[in-house]
Coordinates of C-alpha atoms in Angstrom, one line a residue:
X1 CA -0.3 -106.8 -29.8
X2 CA 1.9 -108.4 -27.2
X3 CA 4.9 -110.6 -27.2
X4 CA 4.8 -113.3 -29.9
X5 CA 5.5 -116.9 -28.8
X6 CA 8.8 -118.5 -29.8
X7 CA 6.9 -120.5 -32.2
X8 CA 5.3 -117.6 -34.0
X9 CA 8.7 -116.0 -34.4
X10 CA 10.3 -119.1 -35.8
X11 CA 7.4 -119.4 -38.2
X12 CA 7.8 -115.7 -39.3
X13 CA 11.5 -116.2 -39.9
X14 CA 10.9 -119.3 -42.0
X15 CA 8.3 -117.4 -44.1
X16 CA 10.8 -114.5 -44.4
X17 CA 13.5 -116.9 -45.7
X18 CA 11.1 -118.1 -48.4
X19 CA 10.4 -114.8 -50.0
X20 CA 11.5 -114.7 -53.7
X21 CA 13.0 -111.2 -53.3
X22 CA 15.0 -110.0 -50.4
X23 CA 12.4 -107.5 -49.3
X24 CA 9.2 -108.3 -51.2
X25 CA 7.1 -111.5 -51.8
X26 CA 5.6 -112.5 -55.0
X27 CA 1.8 -112.2 -54.7
X28 CA -0.5 -115.0 -56.1
X29 CA -3.1 -112.2 -56.7
X30 CA -5.3 -112.8 -53.6
X31 CA -3.8 -110.1 -51.5
X32 CA -4.3 -106.4 -51.4
X33 CA -6.6 -104.4 -53.7
X34 CA -4.5 -103.9 -56.8
X35 CA -5.8 -104.7 -60.2
X36 CA -2.2 -105.6 -61.2
X37 CA -2.4 -108.9 -59.3
X38 CA 0.7 -111.1 -59.5
X39 CA 3.2 -108.4 -58.7
X40 CA 5.4 -107.9 -55.6
X41 CA 3.6 -107.2 -52.3
X42 CA 5.0 -104.4 -50.1
X43 CA 3.9 -104.2 -46.6
X44 CA 3.6 -100.9 -44.8
X45 CA 3.6 -101.5 -41.0
X46 CA 1.4 -99.3 -38.7
X47 CA 2.1 -98.9 -35.0
X48 CA -0.5 -97.1 -33.0
X49 CA -2.7 -97.6 -29.9
X50 CA -5.6 -99.5 -31.4
X51 CA -7.1 -100.3 -28.1
X52 CA -7.4 -98.5 -24.9
X53 CA -7.6 -94.8 -23.9
X54 CA -5.9 -93.5 -27.1
X55 CA -7.5 -95.7 -29.5
X56 CA -9.7 -92.8 -31.1
X57 CA -6.2 -91.4 -32.4
X58 CA -4.7 -94.8 -33.2
X59 CA -7.6 -96.0 -35.2
X60 CA -7.6 -92.8 -37.2
X61 CA -3.9 -93.5 -38.0
X62 CA -4.5 -97.0 -39.0
X63 CA -7.4 -96.2 -41.3
X64 CA -5.7 -93.4 -42.9
X65 CA -2.6 -95.5 -43.8
X66 CA -5.0 -98.2 -45.1
X67 CA -6.7 -95.7 -47.3
X68 CA -3.3 -94.6 -48.8
X69 CA -2.3 -98.2 -49.6
X70 CA -5.7 -98.8 -51.3
X71 CA -5.4 -95.6 -53.3
X72 CA -1.9 -96.4 -54.5
X73 CA -3.1 -99.9 -55.5
X74 CA -6.2 -98.5 -57.4
X75 CA -4.1 -96.1 -59.2
X76 CA -1.3 -98.8 -59.9
X77 CA 0.9 -96.0 -58.6
X78 CA 3.9 -98.3 -58.4
X79 CA 3.8 -100.7 -61.4
X80 CA 4.0 -104.3 -60.3
X81 CA 3.7 -103.5 -56.5
X82 CA 0.7 -104.1 -54.4
X83 CA 0.8 -102.4 -51.0
X84 CA -1.0 -103.9 -48.0
X85 CA -0.8 -102.9 -44.3
X86 CA 0.0 -104.7 -41.1
X87 CA -1.3 -102.9 -38.2
X88 CA 0.0 -103.7 -34.7
X89 CA -1.4 -102.3 -31.4
X90 CA 1.1 -100.7 -29.0
X91 CA -1.6 -99.4 -26.5
X92 CA 0.5 -96.4 -25.9
X93 CA 3.2 -98.6 -24.1
X94 CA 6.8 -98.3 -25.0
X95 CA 7.5 -102.1 -24.3
X96 CA 4.7 -103.0 -26.9
X97 CA 6.1 -100.8 -29.5
X98 CA 9.5 -102.2 -29.1
X99 CA 8.1 -105.7 -29.5
X100 CA 6.0 -104.5 -32.6
X101 CA 9.2 -103.2 -34.0
X102 CA 11.0 -106.4 -33.8
X103 CA 8.1 -108.2 -35.5
X104 CA 8.2 -105.6 -38.4
X105 CA 12.0 -106.1 -38.8
X106 CA 11.3 -110.0 -38.9
X107 CA 8.8 -109.7 -41.8
X108 CA 11.0 -108.9 -44.9
X109 CA 8.0 -107.7 -46.8
X110 CA 7.8 -104.6 -44.6
X111 CA 9.6 -101.7 -46.3
X112 CA 8.3 -98.8 -44.0
X113 CA 6.4 -98.3 -40.8
X114 CA 3.9 -95.4 -40.0
X115 CA 3.7 -94.5 -36.4
X116 CA 3.7 -94.4 -33.5
X117 CA 1.5 -91.9 -31.8
X118 CA 3.4 -91.4 -28.6
X119 CA 6.9 -89.9 -28.5
X120 CA 7.7 -92.3 -25.5
X121 CA 6.9 -95.2 -27.7
X122 CA 9.1 -93.9 -30.6
X123 CA 12.1 -93.9 -28.2
X124 CA 11.7 -97.6 -27.8
X125 CA 11.3 -98.2 -31.5
X126 CA 13.9 -96.1 -33.2
X127 CA 17.0 -98.1 -32.6
X128 CA 15.3 -101.5 -33.5
X129 CA 14.1 -100.2 -36.9
X130 CA 17.3 -98.3 -37.7
X131 CA 19.5 -101.2 -37.0
X132 CA 17.6 -103.0 -39.6
X133 CA 17.5 -99.9 -41.9
X134 CA 13.7 -100.0 -41.9
X135 CA 12.2 -96.5 -42.4
X136 CA 9.7 -95.2 -39.8
X137 CA 7.5 -92.1 -40.5
X138 CA 5.4 -90.8 -37.6
X139 CA 2.3 -88.6 -38.1
X140 CA 2.1 -87.5 -34.6
X141 CA 5.4 -87.6 -32.6
X142 CA 6.4 -84.1 -31.5
X143 CA 9.2 -84.8 -29.0
X144 CA 12.2 -82.7 -30.2
X145 CA 14.8 -85.0 -29.1
X146 CA 13.7 -87.9 -31.2
X147 CA 15.3 -86.2 -34.3
X148 CA 17.8 -83.5 -32.9
X149 CA 19.0 -85.4 -29.8
X150 CA 18.8 -84.8 -26.0
X151 CA 20.8 -81.7 -26.1
X152 CA 18.8 -80.2 -29.0
X153 CA 18.6 -76.7 -27.5
X154 CA 22.4 -76.3 -27.7
X155 CA 23.7 -78.8 -30.1
X156 CA 21.3 -80.5 -32.8
X157 CA 22.5 -83.9 -33.9
X158 CA 20.5 -86.4 -36.1
X159 CA 19.7 -89.4 -34.1
X160 CA 18.6 -92.0 -36.6
X161 CA 18.7 -91.8 -40.4
X162 CA 15.6 -94.1 -40.6
X163 CA 13.3 -91.9 -38.6
X164 CA 11.1 -89.3 -40.1
X165 CA 7.9 -87.4 -39.0
X166 CA 5.3 -85.3 -40.8
X167 CA 4.2 -83.5 -37.7
X168 CA 6.1 -80.6 -36.5
X169 CA 8.0 -80.5 -33.2
X170 CA 7.4 -79.2 -29.7
X171 CA 10.2 -76.9 -30.3
X172 CA 7.7 -75.0 -32.4
X173 CA 4.3 -76.1 -30.7
X174 CA 5.1 -75.0 -27.1
X175 CA 6.3 -71.6 -28.0
X176 CA 3.4 -71.1 -30.4
X177 CA 1.0 -71.8 -27.5
X178 CA 2.9 -69.6 -25.2
X179 CA 2.6 -66.7 -27.8
X180 CA -1.1 -67.2 -28.3
X181 CA -1.8 -67.3 -24.4
X182 CA 0.3 -64.3 -23.6
X183 CA -0.3 -62.0 -26.6
X184 CA -3.9 -63.0 -27.8
X185 CA -5.5 -64.6 -24.9
X186 CA -3.9 -61.9 -22.6
X187 CA -3.2 -64.6 -19.8
X188 CA -0.2 -63.6 -17.8
X189 CA -0.1 -66.1 -14.8
X190 CA -0.1 -69.9 -15.7
X191 CA -0.1 -73.1 -13.7
X192 CA 1.9 -75.7 -15.6
X193 CA 1.0 -79.5 -15.3
X194 CA 2.5 -82.5 -17.0
X195 CA 2.1 -86.3 -17.0
X196 CA 5.9 -86.9 -16.7
X197 CA 5.9 -88.7 -20.0
X198 CA 8.3 -87.8 -22.9
X199 CA 5.7 -85.8 -24.9
X200 CA 3.9 -84.2 -22.0
X201 CA 7.0 -83.2 -20.1
X202 CA 8.9 -81.9 -23.2
X203 CA 5.9 -79.9 -24.3
X204 CA 5.4 -78.3 -21.0
X205 CA 9.0 -77.3 -20.9
X206 CA 9.1 -75.6 -24.3
X207 CA 5.9 -73.8 -23.5
X208 CA 7.2 -72.6 -20.0
X209 CA 10.5 -71.4 -21.4
X210 CA 8.8 -69.3 -24.2
X211 CA 6.1 -68.0 -21.7
X212 CA 8.7 -66.7 -19.3
X213 CA 10.7 -65.1 -22.2
X214 CA 7.5 -63.2 -23.2
X215 CA 7.1 -61.9 -19.7
X216 CA 4.5 -64.3 -18.3
X217 CA 4.7 -65.8 -14.7
X218 CA 4.6 -69.4 -13.9
X219 CA 2.8 -69.5 -10.5
X220 CA 2.8 -73.1 -9.9
X221 CA 3.8 -76.5 -11.4
X222 CA 2.8 -80.1 -10.8
X223 CA 3.3 -83.5 -12.2
X224 CA 0.4 -85.9 -12.3
X225 CA 0.2 -89.8 -12.5
X226 CA -1.4 -90.6 -15.7
X227 CA -2.9 -93.7 -14.4
X228 CA -5.1 -91.9 -11.9
X229 CA -8.4 -89.9 -12.5
X230 CA -8.5 -88.1 -9.3
X231 CA -6.9 -84.7 -9.7
X232 CA -8.7 -82.9 -6.7
X233 CA -5.3 -82.2 -5.0
X234 CA -3.7 -80.5 -8.0
X235 CA -7.1 -78.7 -8.7
X236 CA -7.0 -77.1 -5.3
X237 CA -3.4 -76.0 -5.8
X238 CA -4.4 -74.4 -9.1
X239 CA -7.3 -72.6 -7.4
X240 CA -5.0 -71.3 -4.6
X241 CA -2.3 -70.2 -7.1
X242 CA -4.1 -67.2 -8.6
X243 CA -3.4 -68.5 -12.2
X244 CA -5.5 -67.3 -15.0
X245 CA -4.9 -70.3 -17.2
X246 CA -3.6 -73.9 -16.9
X247 CA -1.1 -75.4 -19.3
X248 CA -1.3 -79.2 -19.6
X249 CA 1.5 -81.4 -21.1
X250 CA -0.2 -84.7 -21.7
X251 CA -3.1 -86.3 -23.5
X252 CA -6.8 -86.1 -23.5
X253 CA -7.7 -89.1 -21.2
X254 CA -6.3 -87.1 -18.3
X255 CA -6.8 -83.6 -19.6
X256 CA -10.7 -83.9 -19.8
X257 CA -11.1 -85.0 -16.2
X258 CA -8.4 -82.5 -15.0
X259 CA -10.2 -79.6 -16.6
X260 CA -13.5 -80.7 -15.1
X261 CA -12.0 -81.0 -11.6
X262 CA -10.2 -77.8 -11.8
X263 CA -13.4 -75.9 -12.5
X264 CA -15.2 -77.9 -9.8
X265 CA -12.5 -76.7 -7.5
X266 CA -13.6 -73.1 -8.1
X267 CA -11.0 -72.1 -10.6
X268 CA -13.0 -70.8 -13.4
X269 CA -10.1 -70.6 -15.8
X270 CA -9.4 -72.3 -19.2
X271 CA -7.0 -75.2 -19.8
X272 CA -4.6 -75.3 -22.8
X273 CA -2.7 -78.2 -24.0
X274 CA -1.1 -79.6 -27.2
X275 CA -2.2 -81.9 -30.0
X276 CA -2.4 -84.8 -27.5
X277 CA -5.7 -83.3 -26.0
X278 CA -7.2 -82.3 -29.3
X279 CA -9.8 -84.9 -29.6
X280 CA -13.4 -85.0 -29.3
X281 CA -13.1 -87.4 -26.3
X282 CA -11.5 -84.5 -24.4
X283 CA -14.8 -82.6 -24.6
X284 CA -16.9 -85.7 -23.6
X285 CA -14.6 -86.3 -20.6
X286 CA -14.6 -82.6 -19.5
X287 CA -18.3 -82.0 -20.1
X288 CA -19.6 -78.4 -19.9
X289 CA -16.4 -77.4 -18.1
X290 CA -14.4 -77.9 -21.2
X291 CA -16.1 -75.0 -22.9
X292 CA -13.5 -72.3 -23.4
X293 CA -10.5 -74.6 -23.1
X294 CA -7.8 -74.6 -25.9
X295 CA -5.5 -77.0 -27.7
X296 CA -2.7 -76.4 -30.3
X297 CA -2.3 -79.0 -33.0
X298 CA -0.1 -79.7 -35.9
X299 CA -1.0 -78.1 -39.2
X300 CA -4.3 -76.5 -40.3
X301 CA -7.7 -78.2 -39.9
X302 CA -7.8 -80.8 -42.5
X303 CA -11.4 -79.8 -43.6
X304 CA -10.3 -76.3 -44.4
X305 CA -7.5 -77.4 -46.8
X306 CA -8.2 -77.6 -50.5
X307 CA -5.5 -80.2 -50.7
X308 CA -7.5 -82.5 -48.3
X309 CA -10.8 -82.5 -50.2
X310 CA -10.1 -85.7 -51.9
X311 CA -8.8 -87.3 -48.8
X312 CA -11.9 -86.3 -46.8
X313 CA -14.1 -87.6 -49.5
X314 CA -12.3 -90.8 -50.0
X315 CA -12.1 -91.6 -46.2
X316 CA -15.9 -91.1 -45.9
X317 CA -16.5 -93.4 -49.0
X318 CA -14.1 -96.0 -47.5
X319 CA -16.7 -96.9 -44.9
X320 CA -14.4 -96.6 -41.9
X321 CA -16.3 -96.8 -38.6
X322 CA -13.9 -94.5 -36.8
X323 CA -13.0 -90.8 -37.5
X324 CA -9.6 -89.9 -39.1
X325 CA -9.2 -87.8 -36.0
X326 CA -6.2 -85.4 -35.5
X327 CA -3.6 -87.3 -37.4
X328 CA -5.6 -88.8 -40.3
X329 CA -4.2 -86.4 -42.9
X330 CA -0.6 -86.7 -41.5
X331 CA -0.9 -90.4 -41.4
X332 CA -2.0 -90.6 -45.1
X333 CA 1.0 -88.3 -46.1
X334 CA 3.3 -90.5 -43.9
X335 CA 2.1 -93.6 -45.8
X336 CA 2.4 -91.8 -49.1
X337 CA 6.0 -90.7 -48.4
X338 CA 6.9 -94.4 -48.0
X339 CA 5.0 -95.3 -51.2
X340 CA 6.8 -92.3 -53.1
X341 CA 10.2 -93.8 -51.8
X342 CA 9.3 -97.3 -52.9
X343 CA 8.3 -95.9 -56.3
X344 CA 11.7 -94.2 -56.5
X345 CA 13.6 -97.3 -55.7
X346 CA 11.7 -99.6 -58.0
X347 CA 12.0 -96.9 -60.9
X348 CA 15.8 -96.8 -60.3
X349 CA 16.1 -100.5 -60.4
X350 CA 14.5 -101.4 -63.7
X351 CA 10.9 -101.9 -62.4
X352 CA 11.7 -104.3 -59.5
X353 CA 12.9 -104.1 -55.9
X354 CA 16.5 -104.5 -55.3
X355 CA 18.0 -106.9 -52.6
X356 CA 18.8 -103.9 -50.3
X357 CA 15.2 -102.3 -50.7
X358 CA 15.0 -101.3 -47.0
X359 CA 18.2 -99.3 -47.0
X360 CA 17.3 -97.8 -50.5
X361 CA 13.9 -96.8 -49.3
X362 CA 15.2 -95.1 -46.2
X363 CA 17.7 -93.1 -48.4
X364 CA 15.0 -92.2 -50.8
X365 CA 12.7 -90.9 -48.1
X366 CA 15.2 -88.2 -47.3
X367 CA 14.6 -86.6 -50.7
X368 CA 10.9 -87.2 -51.0
X369 CA 8.8 -84.1 -51.7
X370 CA 5.3 -84.1 -52.9
X371 CA 2.0 -82.1 -52.4
X372 CA 0.1 -84.1 -49.8
X373 CA -3.1 -83.9 -47.9
X374 CA -1.6 -81.5 -45.3
X375 CA 0.4 -79.4 -47.8
X376 CA 3.8 -79.8 -49.0
X377 CA 5.5 -82.9 -47.6
X378 CA 9.3 -83.1 -47.3
X379 CA 12.0 -83.5 -44.6
X380 CA 14.9 -81.5 -43.4
X381 CA 18.4 -82.7 -42.4
X382 CA 17.1 -84.2 -39.1
X383 CA 14.1 -86.0 -40.6
X384 CA 11.7 -83.2 -39.3
X385 CA 8.7 -82.1 -41.4
X386 CA 9.4 -78.8 -43.3
X387 CA 5.8 -77.9 -42.7
X388 CA 5.8 -75.9 -39.5
X389 CA 2.2 -74.8 -39.4
X390 CA 0.1 -75.0 -36.3
X391 CA -3.5 -74.1 -35.2
X392 CA -5.0 -73.0 -32.0
X393 CA -8.5 -74.5 -31.4
X394 CA -11.1 -73.7 -28.7
X395 CA -13.9 -75.6 -27.4
X396 CA -17.2 -73.7 -28.5
X397 CA -20.7 -75.2 -28.4
X398 CA -19.4 -78.5 -27.6
X399 CA -16.9 -78.8 -30.5
X400 CA -13.4 -77.9 -31.3
X401 CA -13.3 -74.7 -33.4
X402 CA -10.1 -73.3 -35.1
X403 CA -9.3 -69.7 -33.8
X404 CA -5.9 -69.2 -35.2
X405 CA -3.4 -70.8 -37.6
X406 CA 0.2 -69.8 -38.3
X407 CA 3.7 -70.4 -37.3
X408 CA 5.8 -69.4 -34.3
X409 CA 7.7 -66.2 -35.1
X410 CA 10.2 -66.6 -32.5
X411 CA 9.5 -63.3 -30.7

């Protein structure tokens, strides 16, 4: 969703001024799905790419948050509170994410935001939301600097107290991939490519450092323009480099065609990337050439987790047209973390929202701890997920298949 008109912003401000509580409106009973109609409506914002190349992941995020809100309402999990979601499309663009953040801040009913997908978008959103003490929980951001600062490899420093994430970071994901490539896949010569964006470049950097430390050799590096689909020049460089694997820091819209063109150039070697390429669309774009390619992704496969059985069942029963995709379980847990924080704030205030609900929800999130879809959900002193599990997937018979799950052991 793009920039609102001045009229729309003025109208939103006026609506915010008319709320009967500082951070929640009295519901007439025609909103949400709660059987406890007439209570306070709390809005959970969702920022994700709902259109464009990354919409397969974005819609999975939106739908999973929607399911969490409906589940909380059905259970009357927070007495007197009806949750609803307000989803905004950032199209993977930082400027849109920033505009969406401003809109969320303006709506006083919004007590938490789930998203975004992209780390570069998160960079544009963090300060806007933090200035308003509005909590943000990302199910997908893996860029380390978002929580630990730009100098995180030397001095870690919490950036924004309102920012949290349920996905583990590239400080773990990159080295985990390097460990698998070098020790398990027995590949010793890598060609590293990234899309120059926050996520891709950061992930490629942590992979490269760990791969070299293990004894591997980087035989070439290249940066691509994510707006193009012609990668023939870099494919030729890969072929001539003698690499036995390619590491790509970026997302599936480019990774699929890149893998296809590398093989077409004569380099019959696998491509591996991070969670940004782990989507079925990668396989469609790569075609038969994608067979044997790898991706790491946060957590364990949702389908294999006993803790996720109810989520998978409820999602299917919910009738959502799109798959919950790579971040569905993490999105549900991100939303539920906000719901748990709201519950804590309401319980501590005699069953109603206090006038400084946003600040109190942010504070409560720091201490949230529950058994979620993806396992234990809690946050460390930087706002990072305490769950550091990752999985390596391979494309086999036209589908992503888990081949290893674990955590990086630091060796």
